[in-house]
PDB file of C-alpha atoms in Angstrom:
ATOM      1  CA  MET A  11      14.885  42.269  20.158  1.00 58.00           C
ATOM      2  CA  GLN A  12      18.202  40.767  18.839  1.00 61.00           C
ATOM      3  CA  THR A  13      20.517  41.964  21.893  1.00 73.00           C
ATOM      4  CA  ALA A  14      17.706  40.937  24.125  1.00 77.00           C
ATOM      5  CA  ILE A  15      17.491  37.541  22.578  1.00 74.00           C
ATOM      6  CA  GLU A  16      21.496  37.242  22.838  1.00 75.00           C
ATOM      7  CA  SER A  17      21.479  38.094  26.234  1.00 81.00           C
ATOM      8  CA  VAL A  18      18.509  35.745  27.767  1.00 83.00           C
ATOM      9  CA  ILE A  19      19.996  33.149  26.007  1.00 84.00           C
ATOM     10  CA  GLU A  20      23.432  33.803  26.886  1.00 82.00           C
ATOM     11  CA  GLN A  21      21.938  34.269  31.059  1.00 85.00           C
ATOM     12  CA  PHE A  22      19.754  31.201  30.738  1.00 86.00           C
ATOM     13  CA  GLY A  23      20.992  28.775  28.560  1.00 87.00           C
ATOM     14  CA  TYR A  24      18.994  26.035  27.632  1.00 91.00           C
ATOM     15  CA  LEU A  25      16.133  27.594  29.408  1.00 93.00           C
ATOM     16  CA  GLY A  26      16.383  30.621  27.760  1.00 90.00           C
ATOM     17  CA  ILE A  27      16.113  29.063  24.420  1.00 90.00           C
ATOM     18  CA  CYS A  28      13.248  26.905  25.844  1.00 92.00           C
ATOM     19  CA  LEU A  29      11.133  30.158  26.953  1.00 91.00           C
ATOM     20  CA  LEU A  30      12.033  31.871  23.552  1.00 88.00           C
ATOM     21  CA  ILE A  31      10.699  29.467  21.190  1.00 89.00           C
ATOM     22  CA  LEU A  32       7.668  28.416  23.321  1.00 91.00           C
ATOM     23  CA  LEU A  33       6.403  32.516  22.955  1.00 87.00           C
ATOM     24  CA  GLU A  34       7.901  32.253  19.279  1.00 81.00           C
ATOM     25  CA  ASN A  35       4.881  29.601  18.828  1.00 81.00           C
ATOM     26  CA  VAL A  36       3.007  31.987  20.551  1.00 81.00           C
ATOM     27  CA  PHE A  37       3.461  35.153  19.503  1.00 76.00           C
ATOM     28  CA  PRO A  38       5.111  35.033  15.889  1.00 62.00           C
ATOM     29  CA  PRO A  39       6.891  38.275  15.668  1.00 61.00           C
ATOM     30  CA  ILE A  40       9.708  36.684  17.831  1.00 65.00           C
ATOM     31  CA  PRO A  41      12.375  35.217  15.501  1.00 71.00           C
ATOM     32  CA  SER A  42      12.821  31.970  15.355  1.00 75.00           C
ATOM     33  CA  GLU A  43      16.063  32.315  13.358  1.00 76.00           C
ATOM     34  CA  ILE A  44      17.943  34.388  15.506  1.00 78.00           C
ATOM     35  CA  VAL A  45      17.193  32.379  18.632  1.00 81.00           C
ATOM     36  CA  LEU A  46      18.302  29.314  16.459  1.00 83.00           C
ATOM     37  CA  THR A  47      20.913  30.621  14.576  1.00 84.00           C
ATOM     38  CA  PHE A  48      22.724  32.442  17.742  1.00 81.00           C
ATOM     39  CA  GLY A  49      21.817  29.137  19.578  1.00 82.00           C
ATOM     40  CA  GLY A  50      24.213  27.515  17.368  1.00 83.00           C
ATOM     41  CA  PHE A  51      26.912  29.816  17.393  1.00 83.00           C
ATOM     42  CA  VAL A  52      27.041  30.148  21.175  1.00 83.00           C
ATOM     43  CA  THR A  53      27.975  26.339  21.667  1.00 86.00           C
ATOM     44  CA  HIS A  54      31.179  27.566  20.254  1.00 82.00           C
ATOM     45  CA  HIS A  55      32.187  28.964  23.581  1.00 81.00           C
ATOM     46  CA  THR A  56      29.877  28.521  26.459  1.00 82.00           C
ATOM     47  CA  SER A  57      29.205  25.217  28.028  1.00 85.00           C
ATOM     48  CA  LEU A  58      25.920  24.554  26.157  1.00 86.00           C
ATOM     49  CA  ASP A  59      26.034  21.887  23.006  1.00 90.00           C
ATOM     50  CA  VAL A  60      24.439  21.211  19.791  1.00 90.00           C
ATOM     51  CA  PRO A  61      21.963  18.407  20.812  1.00 92.00           C
ATOM     52  CA  GLY A  62      21.028  20.100  24.360  1.00 93.00           C
ATOM     53  CA  VAL A  63      20.026  23.322  22.080  1.00 91.00           C
ATOM     54  CA  ILE A  64      18.145  21.367  19.603  1.00 93.00           C
ATOM     55  CA  VAL A  65      16.133  19.552  22.555  1.00 94.00           C
ATOM     56  CA  ALA A  66      15.218  22.634  24.466  1.00 94.00           C
ATOM     57  CA  ALA A  67      14.345  24.774  20.722  1.00 92.00           C
ATOM     58  CA  THR A  68      12.000  21.696  20.353  1.00 94.00           C
ATOM     59  CA  ILE A  69      10.438  21.037  23.743  1.00 94.00           C
ATOM     60  CA  GLY A  70       9.996  25.030  23.640  1.00 93.00           C
ATOM     61  CA  SER A  71       8.208  24.547  20.032  1.00 91.00           C
ATOM     62  CA  VAL A  72       6.030  22.078  20.991  1.00 93.00           C
ATOM     63  CA  LEU A  73       4.812  23.591  24.630  1.00 94.00           C
ATOM     64  CA  GLY A  74       3.979  26.673  22.441  1.00 91.00           C
ATOM     65  CA  ALA A  75       1.875  24.448  20.278  1.00 91.00           C
ATOM     66  CA  ILE A  76       0.210  22.690  22.884  1.00 93.00           C
ATOM     67  CA  VAL A  77      -1.108  26.116  24.287  1.00 91.00           C
ATOM     68  CA  LEU A  78      -2.204  27.377  20.617  1.00 86.00           C
ATOM     69  CA  TYR A  79      -4.077  23.277  20.422  1.00 91.00           C
ATOM     70  CA  TRP A  80      -6.009  23.990  23.837  1.00 91.00           C
ATOM     71  CA  VAL A  81      -7.062  27.616  22.450  1.00 86.00           C
ATOM     72  CA  GLY A  82      -8.529  25.834  19.340  1.00 84.00           C
ATOM     73  CA  ARG A  83     -10.314  22.941  21.525  1.00 86.00           C
ATOM     74  CA  ILE A  84     -11.795  26.163  23.646  1.00 85.00           C
ATOM     75  CA  LEU A  85     -12.916  27.220  20.560  1.00 80.00           C
ATOM     76  CA  SER A  86     -14.424  24.071  19.745  1.00 70.00           C
ATOM     77  CA  ALA A  87     -16.019  23.471  15.694  1.00 67.00           C
ATOM     78  CA  GLU A  88     -19.461  23.667  17.641  1.00 73.00           C
ATOM     79  CA  ARG A  89     -18.841  27.442  18.833  1.00 73.00           C
ATOM     80  CA  ILE A  90     -17.252  28.446  15.418  1.00 70.00           C
ATOM     81  CA  GLU A  91     -20.529  26.995  13.786  1.00 66.00           C
ATOM     82  CA  ARG A  92     -22.882  29.093  15.913  1.00 72.00           C
ATOM     83  CA  LEU A  93     -20.879  32.414  15.811  1.00 66.00           C
ATOM     84  CA  VAL A  94     -21.242  31.777  11.621  1.00 61.00           C
ATOM     85  CA  ALA A  95     -24.881  30.679  11.951  1.00 70.00           C
ATOM     86  CA  GLY A  96     -25.728  33.568  13.729  1.00 69.00           C
ATOM     87  CA  ARG A  97     -25.447  37.436  12.294  1.00 70.00           C
ATOM     88  CA  THR A  98     -21.791  37.267  12.211  1.00 60.00           C
ATOM     89  CA  GLY A  99     -22.111  34.982   9.537  1.00 59.00           C
ATOM     90  CA  LYS A 100     -24.424  37.249   7.428  1.00 63.00           C
ATOM     91  CA  VAL A 101     -21.683  39.469   7.571  1.00 58.00           C
ATOM     92  CA  LEU A 102     -18.954  38.060   6.471  1.00 51.00           C
ATOM     93  CA  ARG A 103     -21.521  35.926   4.044  1.00 56.00           C
ATOM     94  CA  LEU A 104     -20.565  32.500   5.764  1.00 59.00           C
ATOM     95  CA  THR A 105     -22.146  30.000   6.176  1.00 64.00           C
ATOM     96  CA  VAL A 106     -22.164  26.561   8.647  1.00 64.00           C
ATOM     97  CA  ALA A 107     -21.690  24.410   5.603  1.00 67.00           C
ATOM     98  CA  ASP A 108     -18.483  26.715   4.554  1.00 61.00           C
ATOM     99  CA  VAL A 109     -16.795  25.542   8.061  1.00 62.00           C
ATOM    100  CA  ARG A 110     -17.619  22.300   7.924  1.00 67.00           C
ATOM    101  CA  LYS A 111     -16.063  22.464   4.439  1.00 68.00           C
ATOM    102  CA  VAL A 112     -13.054  23.462   6.057  1.00 64.00           C
ATOM    103  CA  GLU A 113     -13.368  20.985   8.883  1.00 70.00           C
ATOM    104  CA  ARG A 114     -13.316  18.203   6.455  1.00 73.00           C
ATOM    105  CA  TRP A 115     -10.467  19.893   4.486  1.00 70.00           C
ATOM    106  CA  PHE A 116      -8.177  19.430   7.325  1.00 76.00           C
ATOM    107  CA  THR A 117      -9.600  15.828   8.986  1.00 75.00           C
ATOM    108  CA  ARG A 118      -8.548  14.980   5.338  1.00 80.00           C
ATOM    109  CA  HIS A 119      -4.720  16.497   5.456  1.00 79.00           C
ATOM    110  CA  GLY A 120      -4.680  18.004   8.994  1.00 82.00           C
ATOM    111  CA  ASN A 121      -1.582  15.520   9.462  1.00 88.00           C
ATOM    112  CA  SER A 122       0.176  16.963   6.391  1.00 88.00           C
ATOM    113  CA  ALA A 123      -0.865  20.345   7.024  1.00 84.00           C
ATOM    114  CA  VAL A 124       0.769  20.456  11.290  1.00 88.00           C
ATOM    115  CA  PHE A 125       3.978  18.907   9.820  1.00 90.00           C
ATOM    116  CA  TRP A 126       4.796  20.795   6.576  1.00 85.00           C
ATOM    117  CA  GLY A 127       3.311  23.529   8.403  1.00 82.00           C
ATOM    118  CA  ARG A 128       6.110  23.752  11.070  1.00 84.00           C
ATOM    119  CA  PHE A 129       8.695  25.109   7.965  1.00 80.00           C
ATOM    120  CA  VAL A 130       6.323  28.102   7.200  1.00 75.00           C
ATOM    121  CA  PRO A 131       6.415  31.169   9.314  1.00 70.00           C
ATOM    122  CA  ILE A 132       3.244  32.547  11.164  1.00 71.00           C
ATOM    123  CA  VAL A 133       1.715  29.244   9.888  1.00 74.00           C
ATOM    124  CA  ARG A 134       3.751  27.123  12.127  1.00 77.00           C
ATOM    125  CA  SER A 135       2.143  28.690  14.703  1.00 76.00           C
ATOM    126  CA  LEU A 136      -1.628  29.224  13.580  1.00 77.00           C
ATOM    127  CA  ILE A 137      -1.597  25.793  12.131  1.00 83.00           C
ATOM    128  CA  SER A 138      -1.940  24.303  15.982  1.00 86.00           C
ATOM    129  CA  ILE A 139      -5.303  26.124  16.195  1.00 83.00           C
ATOM    130  CA  PRO A 140      -7.480  24.283  13.836  1.00 84.00           C
ATOM    131  CA  ALA A 141      -6.046  21.125  14.918  1.00 87.00           C
ATOM    132  CA  GLY A 142      -7.738  21.739  18.471  1.00 87.00           C
ATOM    133  CA  THR A 143     -10.980  22.843  16.781  1.00 84.00           C
ATOM    134  CA  THR A 144     -11.014  19.982  14.217  1.00 83.00           C
ATOM    135  CA  GLY A 145     -10.360  17.828  17.226  1.00 84.00           C
ATOM    136  CA  MET A 146      -7.217  16.046  15.947  1.00 87.00           C
ATOM    137  CA  PRO A 147      -5.918  13.310  18.751  1.00 91.00           C
ATOM    138  CA  PHE A 148      -3.786  15.325  20.920  1.00 93.00           C
ATOM    139  CA  VAL A 149      -0.989  12.470  20.675  1.00 94.00           C
ATOM    140  CA  ARG A 150      -0.918  12.806  17.144  1.00 93.00           C
ATOM    141  CA  PHE A 151      -0.652  16.126  16.966  1.00 93.00           C
ATOM    142  CA  VAL A 152       2.269  16.322  19.808  1.00 94.00           C
ATOM    143  CA  VAL A 153       4.466  13.632  17.305  1.00 95.00           C
ATOM    144  CA  LEU A 154       3.886  15.811  14.795  1.00 93.00           C
ATOM    145  CA  SER A 155       4.664  18.965  15.714  1.00 92.00           C
ATOM    146  CA  ALA A 156       7.311  17.442  17.188  1.00 94.00           C
ATOM    147  CA  VAL A 157       8.880  15.559  14.379  1.00 94.00           C
ATOM    148  CA  GLY A 158       8.255  19.106  12.300  1.00 91.00           C
ATOM    149  CA  THR A 159       9.803  21.478  14.439  1.00 91.00           C
ATOM    150  CA  SER A 160      12.543  19.426  14.968  1.00 92.00           C
ATOM    151  CA  ILE A 161      13.851  19.309  11.858  1.00 92.00           C
ATOM    152  CA  TRP A 162      13.098  22.964  11.438  1.00 88.00           C
ATOM    153  CA  ASN A 163      15.539  23.141  14.345  1.00 90.00           C
ATOM    154  CA  VAL A 164      18.397  20.760  13.539  1.00 92.00           C
ATOM    155  CA  VAL A 165      18.592  22.728  10.623  1.00 87.00           C
ATOM    156  CA  LEU A 166      18.991  26.171  11.777  1.00 86.00           C
ATOM    157  CA  VAL A 167      21.337  25.107  14.442  1.00 89.00           C
ATOM    158  CA  MET A 168      23.421  23.630  12.683  1.00 87.00           C
ATOM    159  CA  LEU A 169      23.503  26.596  10.117  1.00 86.00           C
ATOM    160  CA  GLY A 170      24.436  28.582  13.266  1.00 84.00           C
ATOM    161  CA  ARG A 171      27.290  26.781  14.474  1.00 84.00           C
ATOM    162  CA  ALA A 172      28.577  26.189  11.058  1.00 82.00           C
ATOM    163  CA  ALA A 173      28.574  29.670  10.216  1.00 77.00           C
ATOM    164  CA  GLY A 174      29.934  30.925  13.561  1.00 72.00           C
ATOM    165  CA  SER A 175      30.483  34.485  13.904  1.00 67.00           C
ATOM    166  CA  ALA A 176      28.894  34.929  10.851  1.00 64.00           C
ATOM    167  CA  TRP A 177      25.613  33.516  12.065  1.00 66.00           C
ATOM    168  CA  GLN A 178      23.908  37.127  11.817  1.00 66.00           C
ATOM    169  CA  GLN A 179      24.269  36.274   7.842  1.00 67.00           C
ATOM    170  CA  VAL A 180      22.592  33.008   8.313  1.00 63.00           C
ATOM    171  CA  ALA A 181      19.557  34.469  10.424  1.00 63.00           C
ATOM    172  CA  ALA A 182      19.389  37.346   7.439  1.00 65.00           C
ATOM    173  CA  TYR A 183      19.075  34.856   4.707  1.00 62.00           C
ATOM    174  CA  VAL A 184      16.704  32.828   6.649  1.00 62.00           C
ATOM    175  CA  ASP A 185      14.520  36.018   7.590  1.00 63.00           C
ATOM    176  CA  THR A 186      14.419  36.872   3.789  1.00 65.00           C
ATOM    177  CA  TYR A 187      12.881  33.098   3.163  1.00 57.00           C
ATOM    178  CA  ALA A 188      10.745  34.020   5.990  1.00 61.00           C
ATOM    179  CA  LEU A 189       9.601  37.483   4.512  1.00 63.00           C
ATOM    180  CA  ILE A 190       9.212  35.372   1.086  1.00 63.00           C
ATOM    181  CA  VAL A 191       7.239  32.869   2.068  1.00 59.00           C
ATOM    182  CA  LEU A 192       4.772  35.333   4.046  1.00 60.00           C
ATOM    183  CA  VAL A 193       4.485  37.252   1.029  1.00 65.00           C
ATOM    184  CA  VAL A 194       3.454  34.420  -1.198  1.00 62.00           C
ATOM    185  CA  GLY A 195       1.071  33.332   1.458  1.00 57.00           C
ATOM    186  CA  VAL A 196      -0.568  36.445   1.667  1.00 61.00           C
ATOM    187  CA  VAL A 197      -1.188  37.197  -1.730  1.00 65.00           C
ATOM    188  CA  ALA A 198      -2.277  33.418  -1.826  1.00 57.00           C
ATOM    189  CA  VAL A 199      -4.925  34.333   0.544  1.00 55.00           C
ATOM    190  CA  VAL A 200      -6.004  37.394  -0.998  1.00 62.00           C
ATOM    191  CA  ILE A 201      -6.550  36.120  -4.172  1.00 65.00           C
ATOM    192  CA  PHE A 202      -9.018  33.249  -2.784  1.00 53.00           C
ATOM    193  CA  VAL A 203     -10.718  35.856  -0.699  1.00 57.00           C
ATOM    194  CA  VAL A 204     -11.212  37.670  -3.441  1.00 62.00           C
ATOM    195  CA  TRP A 205     -12.382  34.550  -5.723  1.00 56.00           C
ATOM    196  CA  TYR A 206     -14.356  33.205  -2.645  1.00 54.00           C
ATOM    197  CA  PHE A 207     -16.115  36.632  -2.156  1.00 59.00           C
ATOM    198  CA  LYS A 208     -17.124  36.937  -6.542  1.00 62.00           C
ATOM    199  CA  LYS A 209     -18.545  33.314  -6.111  1.00 60.00           C
ATOM    200  CA  ARG A 210     -20.484  33.772  -3.212  1.00 56.00           C
ATOM    201  CA  VAL A 211     -21.711  37.548  -5.387  1.00 54.00           C
ATOM    202  CA  VAL A 212     -22.373  35.690  -8.354  1.00 53.00           C
ATOM    203  CA  LYS A 213     -24.357  32.563  -7.027  1.00 54.00           C
ATOM    204  CA  GLY A 214     -26.286  35.131  -4.394  1.00 54.00           C
ATOM    205  CA  VAL A 215     -27.357  37.128  -7.806  1.00 49.00           C
ATOM    206  CA  ASP A 216     -28.369  34.102  -9.810  1.00 53.00           C
ATOM    207  CA  HIS A 217     -30.566  33.140  -6.738  1.00 53.00           C
ATOM    208  CA  GLY A 218     -32.089  36.392  -6.857  1.00 54.00           C
ATOM    209  CA  GLU A 219     -30.608  37.538  -2.966  1.00 51.00           C
TER     210      GLU A 219
END
């Protein structure tokens, strides 16, 4: 995949960077750390410059976020509630009240979640869906996404530029960071899910369900 990414950037320049980052937001397995650090490196020997790479990457990221935001809007909180109210909710032991709790949480903390989520792998893509589902104002979503994403992009592009031919080492370090954050996140989610379902089971027993 790395060779393909390098080829796209060298052949299509800013447009290639924009499209790769757009795809990375919609399909997280595409590694943004390679796209951004290599983008910084190629500014040494091509007509691309650092500001242009950052702007192209930010545009691509925001466009990808917008796609997932509208996926969330199409799903809508009402549709999810109807789904949970039926057989699916019984199988998952979820209720409409549970969904509404999540909605209220995102309503209160959604701004921070969208902004800081841009620095966390996988989350930086998926956070756009609940933003759409809960109806976060579109302009606010775009602004928060653009600001958070641009910071991430500036850091990685500048690291790639500074590292020069050693950009792959920087990408590897960032990839390690991403892996650690992802593992910690998965463990946290598993712990929460286990705790939540144990709580539901105990509550069900207490109520004679």
